[in-house]
GROMACS .gro file of N, CA and C in nm:
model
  285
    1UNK      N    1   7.587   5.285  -2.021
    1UNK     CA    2   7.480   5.278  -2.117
    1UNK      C    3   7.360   5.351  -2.058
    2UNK      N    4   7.324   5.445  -2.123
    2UNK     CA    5   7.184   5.528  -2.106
    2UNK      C    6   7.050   5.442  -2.052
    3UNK      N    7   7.018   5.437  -1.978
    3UNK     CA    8   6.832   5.374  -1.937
    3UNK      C    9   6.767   5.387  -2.050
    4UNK      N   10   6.737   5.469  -2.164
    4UNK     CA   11   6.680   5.457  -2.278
    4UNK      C   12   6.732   5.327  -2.373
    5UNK      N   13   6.836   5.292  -2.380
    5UNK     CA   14   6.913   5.180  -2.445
    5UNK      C   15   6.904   5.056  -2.416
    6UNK      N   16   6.915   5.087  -2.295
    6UNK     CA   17   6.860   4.964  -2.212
    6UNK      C   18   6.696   4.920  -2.186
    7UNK      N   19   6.654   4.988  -2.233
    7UNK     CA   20   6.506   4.964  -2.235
    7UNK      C   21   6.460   4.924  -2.350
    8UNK      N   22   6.551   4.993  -2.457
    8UNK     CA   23   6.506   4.952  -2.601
    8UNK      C   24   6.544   4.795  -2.610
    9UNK      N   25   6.659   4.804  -2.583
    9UNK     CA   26   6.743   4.625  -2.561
    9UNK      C   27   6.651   4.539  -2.521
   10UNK      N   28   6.582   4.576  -2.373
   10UNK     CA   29   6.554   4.492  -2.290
   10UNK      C   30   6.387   4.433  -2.375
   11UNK      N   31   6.338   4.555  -2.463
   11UNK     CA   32   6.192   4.541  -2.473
   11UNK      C   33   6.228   4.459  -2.675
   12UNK      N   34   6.307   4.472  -2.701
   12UNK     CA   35   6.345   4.380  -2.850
   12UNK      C   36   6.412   4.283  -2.831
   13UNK      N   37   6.444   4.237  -2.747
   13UNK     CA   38   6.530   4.133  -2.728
   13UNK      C   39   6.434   3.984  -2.693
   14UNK      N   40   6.334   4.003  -2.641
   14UNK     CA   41   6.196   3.895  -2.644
   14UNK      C   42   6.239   3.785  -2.524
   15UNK      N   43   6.326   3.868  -2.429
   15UNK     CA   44   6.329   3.777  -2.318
   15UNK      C   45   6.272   3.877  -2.186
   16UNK      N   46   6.174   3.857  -2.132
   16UNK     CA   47   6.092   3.910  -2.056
   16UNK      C   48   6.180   3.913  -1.915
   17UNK      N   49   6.138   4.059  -1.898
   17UNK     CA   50   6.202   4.087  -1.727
   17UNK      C   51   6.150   4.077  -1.621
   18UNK      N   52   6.254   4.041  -1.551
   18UNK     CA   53   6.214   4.013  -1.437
   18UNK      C   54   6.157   4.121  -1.381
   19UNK      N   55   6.050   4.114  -1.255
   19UNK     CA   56   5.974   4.200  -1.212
   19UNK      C   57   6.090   4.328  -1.098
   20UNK      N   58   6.183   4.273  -1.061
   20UNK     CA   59   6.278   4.368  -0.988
   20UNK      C   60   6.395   4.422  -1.119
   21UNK      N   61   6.416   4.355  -1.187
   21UNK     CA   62   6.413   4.409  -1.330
   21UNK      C   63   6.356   4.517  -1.407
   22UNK      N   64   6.228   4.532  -1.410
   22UNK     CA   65   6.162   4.612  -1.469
   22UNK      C   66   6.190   4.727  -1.401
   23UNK      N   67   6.160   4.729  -1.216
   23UNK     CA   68   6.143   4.843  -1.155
   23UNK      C   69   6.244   4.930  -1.129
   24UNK      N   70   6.411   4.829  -1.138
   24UNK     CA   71   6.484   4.889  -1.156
   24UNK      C   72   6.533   4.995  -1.286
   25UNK      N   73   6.486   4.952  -1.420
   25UNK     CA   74   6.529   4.975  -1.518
   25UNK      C   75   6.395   5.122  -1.515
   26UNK      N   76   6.297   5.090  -1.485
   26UNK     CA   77   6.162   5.224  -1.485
   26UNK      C   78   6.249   5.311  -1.393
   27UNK      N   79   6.281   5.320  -1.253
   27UNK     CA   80   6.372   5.399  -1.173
   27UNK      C   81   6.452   5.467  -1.225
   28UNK      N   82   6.586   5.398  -1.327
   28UNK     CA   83   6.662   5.452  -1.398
   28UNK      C   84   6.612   5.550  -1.545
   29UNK      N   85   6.511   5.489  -1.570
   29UNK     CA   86   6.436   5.578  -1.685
   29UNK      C   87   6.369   5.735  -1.606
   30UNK      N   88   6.315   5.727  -1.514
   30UNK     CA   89   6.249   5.834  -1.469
   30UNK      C   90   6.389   5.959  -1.396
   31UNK      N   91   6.469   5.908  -1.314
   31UNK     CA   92   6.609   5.948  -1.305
   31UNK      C   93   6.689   5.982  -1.406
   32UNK      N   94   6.701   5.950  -1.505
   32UNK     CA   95   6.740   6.026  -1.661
   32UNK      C   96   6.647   6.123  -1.714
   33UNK      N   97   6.539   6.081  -1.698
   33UNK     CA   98   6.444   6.201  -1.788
   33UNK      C   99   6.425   6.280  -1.717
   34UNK      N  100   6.409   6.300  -1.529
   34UNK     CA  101   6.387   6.427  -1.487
   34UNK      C  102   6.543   6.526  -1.492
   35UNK      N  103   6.657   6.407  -1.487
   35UNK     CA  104   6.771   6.503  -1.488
   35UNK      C  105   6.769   6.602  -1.643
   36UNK      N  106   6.789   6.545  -1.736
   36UNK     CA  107   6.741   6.584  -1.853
   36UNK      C  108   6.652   6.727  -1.861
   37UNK      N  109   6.541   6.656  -1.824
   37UNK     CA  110   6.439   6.787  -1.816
   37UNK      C  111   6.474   6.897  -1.752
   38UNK      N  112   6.510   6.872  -1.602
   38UNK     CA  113   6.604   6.972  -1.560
   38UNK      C  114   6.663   7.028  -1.608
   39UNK      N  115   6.788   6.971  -1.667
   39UNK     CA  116   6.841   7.108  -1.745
   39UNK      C  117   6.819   7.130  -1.873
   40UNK      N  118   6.772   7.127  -1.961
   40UNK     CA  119   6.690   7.158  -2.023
   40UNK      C  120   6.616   7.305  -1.950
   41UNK      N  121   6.544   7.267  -1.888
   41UNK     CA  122   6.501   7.412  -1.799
   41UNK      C  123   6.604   7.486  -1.740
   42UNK      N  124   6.707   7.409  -1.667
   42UNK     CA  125   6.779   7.498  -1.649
   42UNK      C  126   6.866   7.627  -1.745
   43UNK      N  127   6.881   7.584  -1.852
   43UNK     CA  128   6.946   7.628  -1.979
   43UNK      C  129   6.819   7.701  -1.993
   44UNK      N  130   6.696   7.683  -1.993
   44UNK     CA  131   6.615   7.804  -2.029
   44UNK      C  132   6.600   7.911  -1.966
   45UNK      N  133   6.588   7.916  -1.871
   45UNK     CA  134   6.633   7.993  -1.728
   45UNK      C  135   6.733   8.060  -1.742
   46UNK      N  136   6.834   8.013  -1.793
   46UNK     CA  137   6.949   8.099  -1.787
   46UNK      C  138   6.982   8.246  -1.864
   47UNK      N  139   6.917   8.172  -1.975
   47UNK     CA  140   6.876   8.274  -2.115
   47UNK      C  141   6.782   8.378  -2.077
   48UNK      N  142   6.660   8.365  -1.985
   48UNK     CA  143   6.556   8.415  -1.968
   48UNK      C  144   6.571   8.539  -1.872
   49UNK      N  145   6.650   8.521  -1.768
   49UNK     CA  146   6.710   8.564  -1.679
   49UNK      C  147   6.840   8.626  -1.675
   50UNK      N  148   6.875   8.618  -1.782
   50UNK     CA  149   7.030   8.662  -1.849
   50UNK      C  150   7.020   8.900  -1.813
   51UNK      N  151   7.096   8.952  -1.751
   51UNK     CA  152   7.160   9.040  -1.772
   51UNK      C  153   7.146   9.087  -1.930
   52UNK      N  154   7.026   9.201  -1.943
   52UNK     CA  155   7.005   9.264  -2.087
   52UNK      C  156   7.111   9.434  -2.069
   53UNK      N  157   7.134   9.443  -2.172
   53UNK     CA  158   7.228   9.569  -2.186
   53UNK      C  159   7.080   9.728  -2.114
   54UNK      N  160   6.971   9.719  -2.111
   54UNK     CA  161   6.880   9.843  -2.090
   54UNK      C  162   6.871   9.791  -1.937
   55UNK      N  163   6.915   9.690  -1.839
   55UNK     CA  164   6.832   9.691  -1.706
   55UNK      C  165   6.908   9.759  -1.625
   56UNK      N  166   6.823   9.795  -1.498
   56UNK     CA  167   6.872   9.888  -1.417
   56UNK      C  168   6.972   9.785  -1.336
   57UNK      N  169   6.977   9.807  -1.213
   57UNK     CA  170   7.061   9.775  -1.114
   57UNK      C  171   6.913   9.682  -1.054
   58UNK      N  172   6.855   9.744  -1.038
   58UNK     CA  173   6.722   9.710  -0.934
   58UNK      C  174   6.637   9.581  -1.058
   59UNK      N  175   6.664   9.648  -1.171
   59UNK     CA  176   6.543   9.513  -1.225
   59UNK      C  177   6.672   9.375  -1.231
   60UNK      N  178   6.778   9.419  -1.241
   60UNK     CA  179   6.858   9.300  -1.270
   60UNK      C  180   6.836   9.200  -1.094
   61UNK      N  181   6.854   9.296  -1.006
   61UNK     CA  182   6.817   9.207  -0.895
   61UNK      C  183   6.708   9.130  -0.882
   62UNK      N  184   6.583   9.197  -0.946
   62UNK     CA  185   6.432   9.142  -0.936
   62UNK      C  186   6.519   9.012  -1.003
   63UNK      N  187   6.545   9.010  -1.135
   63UNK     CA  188   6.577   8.916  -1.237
   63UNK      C  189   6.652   8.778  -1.137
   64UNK      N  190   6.772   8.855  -1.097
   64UNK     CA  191   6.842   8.711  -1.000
   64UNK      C  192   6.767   8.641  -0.902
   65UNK      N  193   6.690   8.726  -0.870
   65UNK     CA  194   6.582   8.676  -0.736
   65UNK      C  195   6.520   8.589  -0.794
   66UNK      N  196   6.432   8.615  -0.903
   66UNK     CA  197   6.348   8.516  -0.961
   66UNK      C  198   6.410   8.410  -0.981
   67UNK      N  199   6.536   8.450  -1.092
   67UNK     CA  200   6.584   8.303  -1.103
   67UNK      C  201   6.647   8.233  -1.005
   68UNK      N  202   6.681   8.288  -0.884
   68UNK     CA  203   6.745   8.161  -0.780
   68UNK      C  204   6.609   8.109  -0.747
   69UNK      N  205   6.491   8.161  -0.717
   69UNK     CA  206   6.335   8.096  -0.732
   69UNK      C  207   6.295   7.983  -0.782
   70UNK      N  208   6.364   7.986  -0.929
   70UNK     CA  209   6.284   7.923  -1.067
   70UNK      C  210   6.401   7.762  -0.984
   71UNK      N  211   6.512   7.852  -1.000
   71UNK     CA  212   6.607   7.719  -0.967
   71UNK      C  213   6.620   7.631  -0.822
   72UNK      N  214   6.555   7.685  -0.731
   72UNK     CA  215   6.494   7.624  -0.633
   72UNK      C  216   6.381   7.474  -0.689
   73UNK      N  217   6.300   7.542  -0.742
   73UNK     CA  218   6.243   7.429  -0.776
   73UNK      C  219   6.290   7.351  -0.885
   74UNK      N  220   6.373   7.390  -0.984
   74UNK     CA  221   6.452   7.299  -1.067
   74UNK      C  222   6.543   7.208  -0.970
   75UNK      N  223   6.568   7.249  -0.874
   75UNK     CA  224   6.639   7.126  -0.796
   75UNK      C  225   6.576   7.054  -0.720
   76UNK      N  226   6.467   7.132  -0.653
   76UNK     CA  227   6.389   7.024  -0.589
   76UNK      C  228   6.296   6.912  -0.657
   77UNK      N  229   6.264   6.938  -0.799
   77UNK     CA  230   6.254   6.824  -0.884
   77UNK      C  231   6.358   6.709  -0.936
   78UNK      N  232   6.484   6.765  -0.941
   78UNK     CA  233   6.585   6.679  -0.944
   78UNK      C  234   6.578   6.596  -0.871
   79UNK      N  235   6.619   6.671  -0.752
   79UNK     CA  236   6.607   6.586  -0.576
   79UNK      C  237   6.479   6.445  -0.575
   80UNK      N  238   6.373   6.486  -0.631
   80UNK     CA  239   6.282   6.416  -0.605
   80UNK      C  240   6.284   6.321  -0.735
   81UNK      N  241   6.272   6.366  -0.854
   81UNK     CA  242   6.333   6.248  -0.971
   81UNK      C  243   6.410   6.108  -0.905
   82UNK      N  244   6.530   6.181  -0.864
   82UNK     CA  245   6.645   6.101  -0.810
   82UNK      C  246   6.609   6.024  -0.689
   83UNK      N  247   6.531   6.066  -0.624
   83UNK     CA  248   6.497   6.015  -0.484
   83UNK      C  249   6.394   5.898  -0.477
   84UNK      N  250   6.364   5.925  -0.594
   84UNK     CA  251   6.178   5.849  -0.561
   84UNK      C  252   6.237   5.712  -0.524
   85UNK      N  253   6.134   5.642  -0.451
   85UNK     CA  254   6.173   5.498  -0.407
   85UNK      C  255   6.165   5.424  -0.549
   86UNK      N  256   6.246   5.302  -0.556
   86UNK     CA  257   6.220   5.221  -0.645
   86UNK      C  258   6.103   5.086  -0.578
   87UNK      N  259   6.042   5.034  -0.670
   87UNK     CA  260   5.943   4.953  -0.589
   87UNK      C  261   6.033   4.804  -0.546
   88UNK      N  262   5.986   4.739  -0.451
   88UNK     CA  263   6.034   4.616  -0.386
   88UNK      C  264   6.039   4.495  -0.436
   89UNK      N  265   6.155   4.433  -0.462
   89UNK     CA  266   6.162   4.260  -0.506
   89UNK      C  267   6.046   4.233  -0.485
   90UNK      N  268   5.937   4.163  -0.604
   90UNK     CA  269   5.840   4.098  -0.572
   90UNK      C  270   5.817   3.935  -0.585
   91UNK      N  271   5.831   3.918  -0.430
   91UNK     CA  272   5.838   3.748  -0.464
   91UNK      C  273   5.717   3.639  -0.427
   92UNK      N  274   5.706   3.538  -0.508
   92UNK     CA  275   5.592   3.502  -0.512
   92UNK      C  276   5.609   3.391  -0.389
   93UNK      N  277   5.507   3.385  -0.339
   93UNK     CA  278   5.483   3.264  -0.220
   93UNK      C  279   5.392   3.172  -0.301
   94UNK      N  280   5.486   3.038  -0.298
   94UNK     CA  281   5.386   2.918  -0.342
   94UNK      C  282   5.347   2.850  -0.184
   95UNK      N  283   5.216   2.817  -0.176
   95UNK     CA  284   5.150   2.746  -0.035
   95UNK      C  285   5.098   2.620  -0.063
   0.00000   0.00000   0.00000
């Protein structure tokens, strides 16, 4: 089940989450939407950067260069989407 589904569930359903709950389910939301976004860009990139019937030899290289560039940082946003810490069980101390 998608993190979007589960969020819709979790937020109509009128039983309130737990706080390691929430952060898990926000984790999984932000990890879907940057993968998403990613490609999404990636697919734009591809098109953009695509081999036209008029380029030389030399602009098509400029072209690949850029895009292994563009896609450098399309992964290093992935990487980091995916990576980010999730926040810590928060438990309450009664004294």
């Amino acid at each position: 089940m998608s993190a979007y589904s589960t969020a819709f569930r979790a937020l109509t359903s009128g039983r309130p989450l737990r706080p390691d709950e929430a952060a898990q389910l926000l984790a999984d939301l932000r990890k879907e939407y940057g993968q998403e976004l990613a490609d999404a860009i990636e697919r734009d990139l591809s098109d953009q950067f695509r081999r036209a019937p008029t380029d030389t030899d030399g602009a098509f290289r400029r072209k690949r260069r850029d895009y292994g560039a563009a896609m450098r940082v399309v992964n290093a946003f992935r990487h980091l989407a995916a990576a980010s810490p999730t926040l810590p069980p928060q438990h309450r101390r009664t004294t």
